[in-house]
Amino acid sequence: MLLSLAKQSLLSRKKTVFLTFMSLTISMLVLFGVEHIRLQAKESFNRTISGTDLIVGAPSGQLNLLLYSVFRIGSPTNNIKYESYERLENHALVNWAIPMSLGDSHKGFRVLGTTNAYFEHFKYGTKEPLVFADGQPFETLFNTVLGADVARELGYRLDDDIVIAHGIGNTSFQNHTDSPFKVTGILEPTGTPVDKTVHVSLEAIEAIHLPPHKVKALVENPQAFPLEIDSVTAVLLGLKTKFATFTLQREVNNDPKDRLMAVLPGVALSELWKLVGNVEGLLRAIAGMVLISALFGLSTMLLASMNERQTEIAVLRILGAGPYKIAALIVVEALLMSAAAMVTALGVLSLSLMVLKKWLAAEFGLFLSANVLSQEQFVIMLLVMTASLVTSLIPSFEAYKSSLHQRLSK
Amino acid sequence: MHNYAIEIDDVCHSYGRSPQATTFRLPQWHVEKGDKVFLHGNSGSGKSTLLNLLSGVLAPQSGSIKLLGNNTTALSNAKRDLFRAQHIGVVFQTFNLIPYLSVKGNIELAVHFAKGNTKGAKADVTQRMLSLLDTLKLSADILERPVKQLSIGQQQRVAIVRALINTPEILLVDEPTSALDASARDAFMEELMSTATASQTTMIFVSHDQALSAFFSNHTDIQAIATLSNSAQGGA
């Protein structure tokens, strides 16, 4: 009865109720949006690399090495000697090694020089391997394997000829048409930066940096002359046993022949979270304050309506409603509005994520799920309802007081 | 022992605690069961204070008010609210109904708050609702209409249905005709009187309109039974 009374009462004040409802909805949209993106971004980063025990690169920040080699963001690191990769690959503790050579692009997508070990050993998410949607790994020099997004967005199919040039960016001055690559494979989508990567062999990376006449010679005959690989950007290592991780890390860091640095992906990621933790906290605080201000708006609306509702309260009193019931009516009204705003906000958030999913992935590399309900979100929903309850006590107390002093006639 | 509907003994109520507060005193007053009292007096003579005290919305500082043999001044606030819901019907001057509910919603609200009242199941309530509407010359299809669409006269009749739905023993009526024109007023009064007589309800009818006194046999001047004074002067 109280619930239907509260509902009818809110419906009778459509204009103020609607405006308050809008402000509540928008503020909850901000709160749940921030929280969802925060959780999902973390998950999306965490799932990008899995099963790799060490990343070896030139000494720089461990975070920088991780971001550049795995996420393809941040500033380029120095290269390490190719012999260092060979030594690591043959190391007694190492199970597999994936060399990575970065620094070039194809129509805005990064080009990664690697070996077929990449398709065999690279894992993401919960140790999921890369799967070919079409085709196979590269076999000869001018072969390439495309990430799912690259193929989809550029409209490439198997056996298409594409041009890969030196440099990063959409338009390159050294963009020459005489280094044609054949697409031999297209990968299944992974929801990681792999989808936005053009994979070629290490030799191919060397080839595209050659002067045009040499490239031409190679195109005509790939065996025209031997290609010397002298450096790689980073090496991903999988060890035979996890216990060897720290031993090998120390050994690599103290390598006498090359200047190397080995980082544990998990440790580097946690450094990243520490770094963005402050920004996260700030965003959450802002979202929280926006919500609190909206709740005060709700409180104000209910409080302001108290004057026009004196007769209504008088009628309820005379029918035998005690002051507590009238106070409860106000609380129920507030909670009804909050709940309605919450459902709307979550619905709108989920819907807009569904629509914007692709764009967010393309533009920011954020792979967000449209399912906005998580355990963390439930905690926040509970907090929101509690906060609504607490702020509604202000107008509710006012209703209690005024119903105590309510007279039958004026 | 006499069977009174209302027995007031030495009631004193002050508005506020300051020495200048207005104090209402009523030494002695009783009303027989089934009586219909026309309570008149100038405005500001304490009529609405008496109604507030009788309904239990106000509790007196001292003295006792016995309704149907129950000392309501001794009851807790919540019990007094329930007693009012179950045994007292009230019709105000205007604004008797909650504007955003339908006629039916308003009447059902009265039934809801009188819960614990064993007087009827749901079917009985509907039956009583329809028969009251009929007595008050309202058609049954008015039930689903929003209160806002009714005329003042119709609203006042619905207010009587609402006030009588729980078959209260006591009906308090406060200037119900002030917003009605003369012909509507007389029709309203006749229906009110006949409905109350049919249900043997004790009625306190407050008005300063002497023209209405013709409908009543028991006339009481509030100034004859009670005093409303400024305690600073009265106490000296």
XYZ file of C-alpha atoms in Angstrom:
646
model
C 0.000 0.000 0.000
C 2.795 2.349 0.971
C 4.614 1.460 -2.246
C 1.665 2.142 -4.504
C 0.901 5.318 -2.601
C 4.495 6.477 -3.071
C 4.354 5.610 -6.763
C 1.102 7.494 -7.324
C 2.389 10.439 -5.361
C 5.553 10.632 -7.488
C 3.522 10.337 -10.679
C 1.379 13.237 -9.542
C 4.444 15.478 -9.478
C 5.756 14.490 -12.889
C 7.789 17.577 -13.717
C 9.929 17.929 -10.608
C 10.170 14.192 -10.247
C 11.302 13.787 -13.837
C 14.005 16.431 -13.564
C 15.306 14.952 -10.339
C 15.168 11.519 -11.895
C 17.262 12.780 -14.816
C 19.911 14.242 -12.559
C 20.037 11.006 -10.575
C 20.263 8.927 -13.733
C 23.064 10.993 -15.219
C 25.080 10.955 -12.027
C 24.654 7.199 -11.686
C 25.602 6.788 -15.321
C 28.865 8.597 -14.542
C 29.465 6.525 -11.428
C 28.711 3.148 -12.968
C 30.451 4.129 -16.203
C 33.675 5.103 -14.451
C 33.572 1.969 -12.365
C 32.831 -0.300 -15.289
C 35.535 1.174 -17.500
C 37.997 1.021 -14.620
C 37.315 -2.656 -13.962
C 37.175 -3.568 -17.613
C 40.303 -1.645 -18.562
C 42.172 -3.496 -15.864
C 40.824 -6.791 -17.072
C 41.517 -5.912 -20.670
C 45.148 -5.103 -19.804
C 45.543 -8.156 -17.642
C 44.293 -10.475 -20.330
C 46.635 -9.151 -22.994
C 49.556 -11.298 -21.968
C 49.537 -14.647 -20.301
C 51.999 -17.481 -19.982
C 55.015 -15.277 -20.632
C 57.483 -15.483 -17.761
C 59.928 -12.772 -18.733
C 60.141 -9.923 -21.200
C 63.698 -9.061 -22.163
C 64.599 -5.766 -23.750
C 67.046 -2.916 -23.574
C 67.313 -1.258 -20.149
C 64.617 1.388 -19.632
C 61.687 1.455 -17.239
C 60.159 -1.978 -16.783
C 56.740 -0.429 -17.412
C 57.913 1.184 -20.613
C 59.282 -2.090 -21.908
C 56.010 -3.869 -21.142
C 53.836 -1.152 -22.661
C 55.901 -0.877 -25.785
C 56.481 -4.539 -26.480
C 53.093 -5.967 -25.487
C 50.601 -3.109 -25.682
C 52.303 -1.282 -28.528
C 51.912 2.014 -26.677
C 54.421 4.416 -25.187
C 57.831 5.378 -26.485
C 60.102 2.961 -28.359
C 62.875 1.337 -26.405
C 66.372 0.679 -27.686
C 66.984 -2.550 -29.472
C 69.025 -5.466 -28.236
C 71.490 -7.537 -30.235
C 70.150 -10.403 -32.307
C 72.802 -12.658 -30.768
C 71.283 -11.977 -27.362
C 68.002 -13.399 -28.626
C 69.800 -16.431 -30.009
C 71.620 -16.941 -26.718
C 68.363 -16.695 -24.770
C 66.589 -19.095 -27.083
C 69.274 -21.669 -26.530
C 69.493 -21.072 -22.791
C 69.058 -24.210 -20.676
C 66.234 -22.715 -18.620
C 64.281 -21.387 -21.605
C 61.446 -23.368 -23.130
C 60.573 -20.973 -25.905
C 61.530 -17.462 -27.004
C 59.582 -15.040 -29.194
C 61.612 -12.240 -30.740
C 59.768 -8.987 -31.447
C 60.880 -6.252 -33.745
C 58.743 -3.118 -33.685
C 58.878 0.335 -35.178
C 57.026 0.135 -38.476
C 53.442 0.555 -39.452
C 50.944 -0.271 -42.118
C 48.060 2.219 -42.562
C 48.094 3.047 -38.859
C 48.492 -0.542 -37.677
C 51.714 -1.614 -36.036
C 53.965 -4.028 -37.857
C 55.552 -6.702 -35.701
C 58.545 -8.659 -36.916
C 58.728 -12.053 -35.270
C 59.096 -15.749 -35.951
C 56.544 -18.518 -36.152
C 57.260 -19.208 -32.480
C 54.904 -16.311 -31.879
C 51.885 -18.163 -33.279
C 52.890 -21.254 -31.401
C 53.681 -19.880 -27.950
C 52.084 -16.461 -27.469
C 49.126 -16.688 -25.073
C 46.519 -14.200 -23.876
C 43.514 -14.159 -21.532
C 43.429 -17.399 -19.588
C 46.355 -18.993 -21.458
C 44.494 -19.021 -24.749
C 46.673 -19.503 -27.824
C 46.382 -17.559 -31.062
C 44.095 -19.250 -33.555
C 44.110 -18.827 -37.323
C 40.708 -17.907 -38.705
C 42.107 -18.402 -42.160
C 45.412 -19.503 -43.633
C 48.651 -20.284 -41.837
C 51.883 -18.755 -40.473
C 54.300 -17.071 -42.878
C 56.632 -19.256 -44.889
C 58.659 -16.967 -47.079
C 60.092 -13.465 -46.801
C 57.187 -11.422 -48.153
C 54.440 -13.190 -46.246
C 52.296 -11.593 -43.577
C 49.731 -12.651 -40.961
C 47.083 -10.095 -40.028
C 45.269 -9.457 -36.754
C 41.472 -9.747 -36.953
C 40.829 -5.980 -36.845
C 43.457 -5.210 -39.472
C 41.870 -7.612 -41.914
C 38.353 -6.464 -41.163
C 38.970 -2.736 -41.208
C 41.207 -2.664 -44.254
C 39.119 -5.275 -46.034
C 42.053 -7.643 -46.608
C 41.570 -11.259 -47.538
C 43.845 -14.223 -47.811
C 46.377 -13.963 -50.684
C 45.889 -10.188 -51.044
C 49.014 -8.191 -51.821
C 49.710 -5.335 -49.421
C 52.471 -2.782 -48.992
C 54.351 -2.479 -45.744
C 56.576 0.524 -45.332
C 59.130 1.877 -42.921
C 58.031 4.212 -40.110
C 55.011 4.657 -37.868
C 51.893 6.496 -38.870
C 49.319 6.578 -41.571
C 51.330 8.385 -44.176
C 54.991 7.638 -44.431
C 57.450 9.462 -46.646
C 59.233 6.232 -47.373
C 56.054 4.578 -48.445
C 57.140 2.726 -51.521
C 55.097 0.432 -53.583
C 57.819 -2.009 -54.285
C 57.726 -4.143 -51.144
C 54.604 -6.216 -51.668
C 53.557 -8.716 -49.054
C 51.160 -11.575 -49.492
C 48.602 -12.289 -46.769
C 49.059 -15.902 -45.729
C 47.030 -15.918 -42.563
C 44.366 -14.030 -40.609
C 43.971 -14.526 -36.856
C 40.776 -14.946 -34.845
C 39.821 -11.890 -32.750
C 41.434 -11.914 -29.309
C 40.292 -8.619 -27.779
C 43.961 -7.648 -27.348
C 46.447 -5.518 -29.349
C 47.204 -8.627 -31.429
C 44.025 -7.814 -33.384
C 45.605 -4.560 -34.514
C 48.953 -5.956 -35.530
C 50.464 -6.866 -38.888
C 52.843 -9.779 -38.375
C 55.838 -10.380 -40.613
C 59.094 -12.260 -40.258
C 62.195 -10.679 -38.721
C 63.903 -10.865 -42.120
C 61.045 -8.950 -43.702
C 61.571 -6.089 -41.260
C 65.172 -5.915 -42.458
C 64.028 -6.097 -46.061
C 61.685 -3.122 -45.926
C 64.519 -0.984 -44.621
C 66.697 -1.717 -47.622
C 67.162 0.754 -50.490
C 64.506 0.354 -53.238
C 66.704 -1.344 -55.796
C 67.688 -4.025 -53.288
C 64.049 -4.580 -52.340
C 63.262 -4.992 -56.018
C 65.963 -7.607 -56.348
C 64.555 -9.466 -53.345
C 61.025 -9.382 -54.700
C 62.255 -10.976 -57.880
C 64.332 -13.530 -56.029
C 64.045 -13.836 -52.233
C 67.336 -15.680 -52.174
C 69.171 -12.898 -54.073
C 71.382 -12.120 -51.096
C 71.352 -13.038 -47.397
C 69.547 -10.712 -44.967
C 71.445 -9.892 -41.827
C 69.292 -9.382 -38.739
C 71.295 -7.441 -36.230
C 68.769 -6.450 -33.577
C 65.307 -7.045 -32.092
C 63.190 -4.849 -29.815
C 62.298 -7.398 -27.187
C 62.111 -11.094 -26.500
C 59.264 -12.875 -24.740
C 60.423 -15.892 -22.803
C 58.634 -18.981 -21.580
C 60.672 -20.927 -19.057
C 60.865 -24.639 -18.445
C 60.060 -24.075 -14.802
C 58.587 -21.009 -13.097
C 61.074 -21.341 -10.243
C 63.861 -20.342 -12.604
C 62.268 -16.954 -13.322
C 64.220 -14.924 -10.800
C 67.476 -16.758 -11.474
C 67.211 -16.023 -15.178
C 66.072 -12.467 -14.553
C 69.189 -11.818 -12.465
C 71.384 -13.494 -15.038
C 69.906 -11.443 -17.881
C 70.191 -8.187 -15.992
C 73.884 -8.873 -15.382
C 74.627 -10.072 -18.897
C 78.240 -9.147 -19.776
C 77.817 -9.195 -23.566
C 74.773 -6.950 -24.055
C 72.905 -4.366 -22.048
C 69.705 -6.237 -21.195
C 66.806 -5.918 -18.830
C 64.320 -8.680 -17.946
C 60.938 -7.865 -16.445
C 58.106 -9.991 -15.102
C 54.884 -8.973 -16.887
C 52.821 -9.290 -13.691
C 55.177 -7.094 -11.720
C 55.272 -4.474 -14.465
C 51.468 -4.499 -14.688
C 51.099 -4.008 -10.958
C 53.441 -1.025 -11.305
C 51.047 0.295 -13.934
C 48.072 -0.121 -11.581
C 49.952 1.673 -8.863
C 50.543 4.510 -11.289
C 46.955 4.815 -12.517
C 45.612 4.111 -9.031
C 45.645 7.796 -8.140
C 43.799 8.816 -11.277
C 41.322 6.021 -10.674
C 40.767 7.190 -7.135
C 40.231 10.736 -8.345
C 37.723 9.652 -10.987
C 35.812 7.581 -8.467
C 35.796 10.453 -5.999
C 34.421 12.817 -8.644
C 31.765 10.311 -9.671
C 30.865 9.801 -6.027
C 30.530 13.523 -5.437
C 28.367 13.958 -8.533
C 26.073 11.279 -7.159
C 25.970 12.819 -3.701
C 25.028 16.163 -5.199
C 22.249 14.484 -7.161
C 21.024 12.796 -3.989
C 20.940 16.143 -2.260
C 18.915 17.345 -5.226
C 16.474 14.516 -4.579
C 16.360 15.432 -0.930
C 15.755 19.082 -1.776
C 12.973 18.197 -4.182
C 11.197 16.125 -1.548
C 11.761 18.759 1.085
C 10.442 21.536 -1.143
C 7.346 19.504 -1.954
C 6.555 19.264 1.745
C 4.687 22.580 1.730
C 2.312 21.667 -1.059
C 1.798 18.288 0.543
C 0.509 19.562 3.875
C -3.080 18.718 2.993
C -2.070 15.317 1.754
C -0.295 14.683 5.045
C -3.352 15.934 6.945
C -5.576 13.477 5.078
C -3.199 10.605 5.747
C -3.016 11.556 9.402
C -6.765 11.644 9.777
C -7.072 8.245 8.142
C -4.900 6.931 10.945
C -1.414 7.040 9.423
C 1.102 7.683 12.175
C 3.992 10.115 11.741
C 6.337 7.169 11.191
C 4.266 5.938 8.288
C 4.353 9.351 6.706
C 8.117 9.537 7.192
C 8.382 6.063 5.665
C 6.333 7.197 2.668
C 8.952 9.858 1.909
C 11.790 7.340 2.252
C 9.999 4.919 -0.066
C 9.526 7.701 -2.611
C 13.248 8.499 -2.505
C 14.245 4.861 -2.811
C 11.808 4.326 -5.671
C 13.385 7.188 -7.581
C 16.906 6.007 -6.885
C 16.078 2.479 -7.933
C 14.413 3.670 -11.126
C 17.386 5.905 -11.910
C 19.783 3.058 -11.227
C 18.003 0.647 -13.544
C 17.872 3.308 -16.253
C 21.536 4.239 -15.811
C 22.682 0.617 -16.018
C 20.475 0.060 -19.054
C 21.777 3.124 -20.857
C 25.364 2.220 -19.973
C 24.980 -1.307 -21.256
C 23.303 -0.112 -24.419
C 25.893 2.551 -25.176
C 28.715 0.092 -24.576
C 27.116 -2.252 -27.058
C 27.012 0.543 -29.604
C 30.438 2.033 -28.817
C 32.287 -1.233 -28.245
C 34.005 -1.298 -31.610
C 34.899 2.340 -31.567
C 36.430 2.118 -28.084
C 38.498 -0.877 -29.122
C 39.662 0.791 -32.308
C 40.359 4.191 -30.822
C 41.662 3.383 -27.374
C 42.479 -0.302 -27.457
C 39.918 -0.742 -24.701
C 38.077 -4.004 -24.975
C 34.988 -3.453 -22.825
C 32.177 -5.862 -22.186
C 28.590 -4.614 -22.350
C 27.684 -6.705 -19.339
C 27.741 -4.041 -16.642
C 26.749 -6.299 -13.776
C 29.702 -7.488 -11.785
C 30.255 -8.207 -8.142
C 31.974 -4.850 -7.696
C 29.034 -3.093 -9.323
C 26.615 -4.815 -6.946
C 28.556 -3.434 -4.013
C 28.286 0.033 -5.531
C 24.574 -0.424 -6.200
C 24.127 -1.308 -2.567
C 26.135 1.737 -1.525
C 24.035 3.974 -3.770
C 20.814 2.693 -2.225
C 22.227 3.191 1.256
C 23.270 6.724 0.396
C 19.762 7.390 -0.977
C 18.271 6.092 2.225
C 20.501 8.295 4.349
C 19.868 11.482 2.355
C 16.123 10.807 2.242
C 16.082 10.898 6.015
C 16.295 14.690 5.869
C 12.947 15.284 4.106
C 11.546 12.259 5.858
C 12.287 13.766 9.253
C 10.682 16.995 8.101
C 7.556 15.033 7.106
C 7.593 13.325 10.486
C 7.792 16.649 12.300
C 5.122 18.323 10.237
C 2.755 15.380 10.590
C 3.216 15.484 14.350
C 2.020 19.069 14.339
C -0.574 18.609 11.649
C -4.011 20.004 12.514
C -7.283 19.005 10.969
C -8.137 22.402 9.626
C -6.265 25.550 8.991
C -23.132 4.070 34.443
C -24.300 6.148 31.532
C -23.399 5.025 28.047
C -21.786 8.081 26.473
C -20.078 8.230 23.086
C -17.949 11.145 24.186
C -16.975 12.065 27.722
C -14.595 14.938 28.338
C -13.306 15.619 31.791
C -11.262 18.663 32.797
C -9.264 18.851 29.557
C -6.577 21.496 29.206
C -4.408 22.004 26.135
C -1.800 24.704 25.509
C -0.311 25.556 22.148
C 3.370 25.733 22.956
C 5.054 26.196 26.288
C 5.576 29.931 26.412
C 3.567 31.912 29.008
C 1.819 33.721 26.144
C 0.589 30.415 24.650
C -3.103 30.052 23.999
C -4.755 27.589 26.358
C -7.905 25.627 25.683
C -9.932 24.487 28.702
C -12.978 22.271 28.722
C -14.171 21.268 32.216
C -16.965 18.868 31.339
C -18.824 17.695 28.242
C -20.571 14.546 27.132
C -22.432 13.372 24.112
C -24.925 10.525 24.074
C -24.446 7.686 21.649
C -26.210 8.364 18.374
C -26.582 12.058 19.133
C -26.074 14.602 16.381
C -24.545 17.748 17.802
C -24.444 21.088 16.031
C -21.363 22.742 17.542
C -21.255 26.421 16.774
C -19.289 29.433 17.847
C -17.263 32.307 16.465
C -14.050 31.581 14.705
C -11.180 31.333 17.114
C -13.393 30.057 19.890
C -11.729 26.638 20.034
C -13.950 24.561 17.717
C -11.079 23.127 15.728
C -9.018 22.568 18.863
C -11.861 20.458 20.197
C -12.031 18.486 16.931
C -8.275 17.918 16.989
C -8.511 16.675 20.569
C -11.471 14.406 19.836
C -9.815 12.876 16.800
C -6.661 12.291 18.790
C -4.431 14.246 16.450
C -3.760 16.464 19.454
C -3.220 15.066 22.920
C -4.255 17.297 25.836
C -1.723 18.230 28.506
C -4.159 17.216 31.227
C -7.629 15.780 31.678
C -9.212 12.802 29.992
C -11.158 12.188 26.816
C -13.212 9.008 26.772
C -14.544 7.840 23.454
C -16.912 4.877 23.437
C -15.694 4.092 26.931
C -11.995 4.124 25.982
C -9.746 6.702 27.555
C -7.914 7.819 24.424
C -5.655 10.212 26.308
C -4.059 7.213 27.993
C -3.263 5.510 24.694
C 0.122 5.648 22.965
C 0.335 7.794 19.833
C 0.299 4.778 17.547
C -2.696 3.228 19.335
C -4.528 6.528 19.197
C -3.858 6.725 15.446
C -5.283 3.240 15.037
C -8.280 4.055 17.245
C -8.991 7.025 15.021
C -8.692 4.918 11.880
C -11.113 2.335 13.218
C -13.674 4.337 15.175
C -13.686 7.926 13.976
C -14.629 9.315 10.608
C -13.619 12.845 9.702
C -14.861 15.203 7.013
C -13.080 18.518 6.589
C -14.042 21.795 5.101
C -12.188 21.057 1.834
C -9.243 18.948 0.749
C -10.588 15.723 2.139
C -9.112 13.530 -0.520
C -5.682 12.761 -1.829
C -5.723 14.412 -5.244
C -3.525 11.939 -7.084
C -5.523 8.857 -6.159
C -8.754 7.668 -7.692
C -11.956 7.796 -5.655
C -11.584 4.102 -4.983
C -7.930 4.553 -4.003
C -8.909 7.162 -1.452
C -11.587 4.989 0.084
C -9.337 1.936 0.150
C -6.672 3.938 1.903
C -9.070 4.459 4.808
C -9.718 0.723 4.911
C -5.986 0.038 4.805
C -5.128 2.217 7.794
C -7.975 0.709 9.839
C -6.353 -2.725 9.493
C -7.042 -5.008 12.394
C -10.588 -3.820 12.158
C -12.553 -7.048 12.024
C -15.602 -5.361 10.617
C -15.259 -6.691 7.137
C -13.613 -8.678 4.429
C -12.837 -7.232 1.021
C -16.189 -8.164 -0.485
C -17.948 -6.452 2.415
C -15.891 -3.335 1.861
C -16.870 -3.190 -1.799
C -20.488 -3.839 -0.850
C -20.439 -1.085 1.735
C -18.689 1.277 -0.664
C -21.385 0.776 -3.273
C -24.235 1.143 -0.832
C -22.748 4.351 0.609
C -22.273 5.755 -2.872
C -25.866 4.904 -3.603
C -27.132 6.587 -0.425
C -25.138 9.696 -1.282
C -26.530 9.688 -4.828
C -23.194 9.033 -6.466
C -22.944 6.607 -9.371
C -20.635 3.632 -9.027
C -18.575 4.532 -12.093
C -17.188 7.473 -10.168
C -14.909 5.021 -8.328
C -12.275 4.775 -11.004
C -12.142 8.479 -11.683
C -9.299 10.638 -10.412
C -10.374 12.907 -7.583
C -9.218 15.955 -9.530
C -12.031 15.491 -12.038
C -14.802 15.688 -9.459
C -16.777 18.785 -8.522
C -16.437 20.124 -4.973
C -19.896 18.769 -4.137
C -18.962 15.318 -5.395
C -15.672 15.444 -3.514
C -17.458 16.235 -0.273
C -19.807 13.277 -0.775
C -16.879 10.998 -1.517
C -15.326 12.340 1.679
C -18.387 11.112 3.586
C -18.139 7.682 1.952
C -14.465 7.636 2.910
C -15.268 8.741 6.475
C -17.984 6.116 6.911
C -16.376 3.175 5.115
C -15.043 1.670 8.338
C -18.496 2.145 9.972
C -17.102 4.459 12.624
C -19.113 5.082 15.767
C -18.187 8.752 15.766
C -18.228 11.149 12.848
C -16.494 14.539 13.118
C -17.525 17.031 10.489
C -15.889 20.439 10.100
C -17.674 23.050 7.962
C -18.178 20.650 5.051
C -20.502 22.947 3.155
C -18.429 26.129 3.115
C -17.403 25.538 -0.486
C -20.897 24.604 -1.687
C -23.672 26.842 -2.980
C -27.025 26.948 -1.193
C -28.880 24.261 -3.158
C -25.925 21.878 -3.180
C -25.524 22.561 0.524
C -29.070 21.536 1.435
C -28.906 18.391 -0.675
C -25.581 17.514 0.893
C -26.897 18.093 4.425
C -29.931 15.940 3.895
C -27.850 13.070 2.579
C -25.342 13.449 5.383
C -28.077 13.413 8.025
C -29.889 10.440 6.596
C -26.701 8.421 6.129
C -25.541 9.157 9.673
C -28.965 8.384 11.110
C -29.156 5.116 9.183
C -25.836 3.986 10.605
C -26.609 5.361 14.095
C -23.392 7.295 14.081
C -22.693 9.871 16.751
C -21.937 13.076 14.897
C -20.224 16.300 15.912
C -20.954 18.883 13.245
C -18.911 22.064 13.533
C -20.072 25.184 11.767
C -20.589 28.863 12.331
C -23.342 28.885 9.759
C -26.518 29.109 11.844
C -28.622 28.324 8.772
C -27.525 24.710 9.142
C -28.687 24.442 12.737
C -32.173 23.562 11.514
C -30.940 20.072 10.630
C -30.018 19.384 14.281
C -31.874 19.062 17.522
C -28.831 19.276 19.777
C -27.163 22.703 19.552
C -24.074 23.409 21.581
C -22.271 26.697 21.760
C -18.570 26.060 22.148
C -18.245 29.212 24.267
C -20.666 27.747 26.774
C -18.595 24.634 27.416
C -15.025 25.691 26.796
C -12.717 28.661 27.099
C -9.848 29.560 24.848
C -7.614 32.050 26.529
C -4.224 33.530 26.669
C -2.808 31.943 29.800
C -0.891 35.094 30.749
C -4.242 36.829 31.310
C -6.347 33.787 32.171
C -3.946 32.474 34.802
C -3.656 35.784 36.662
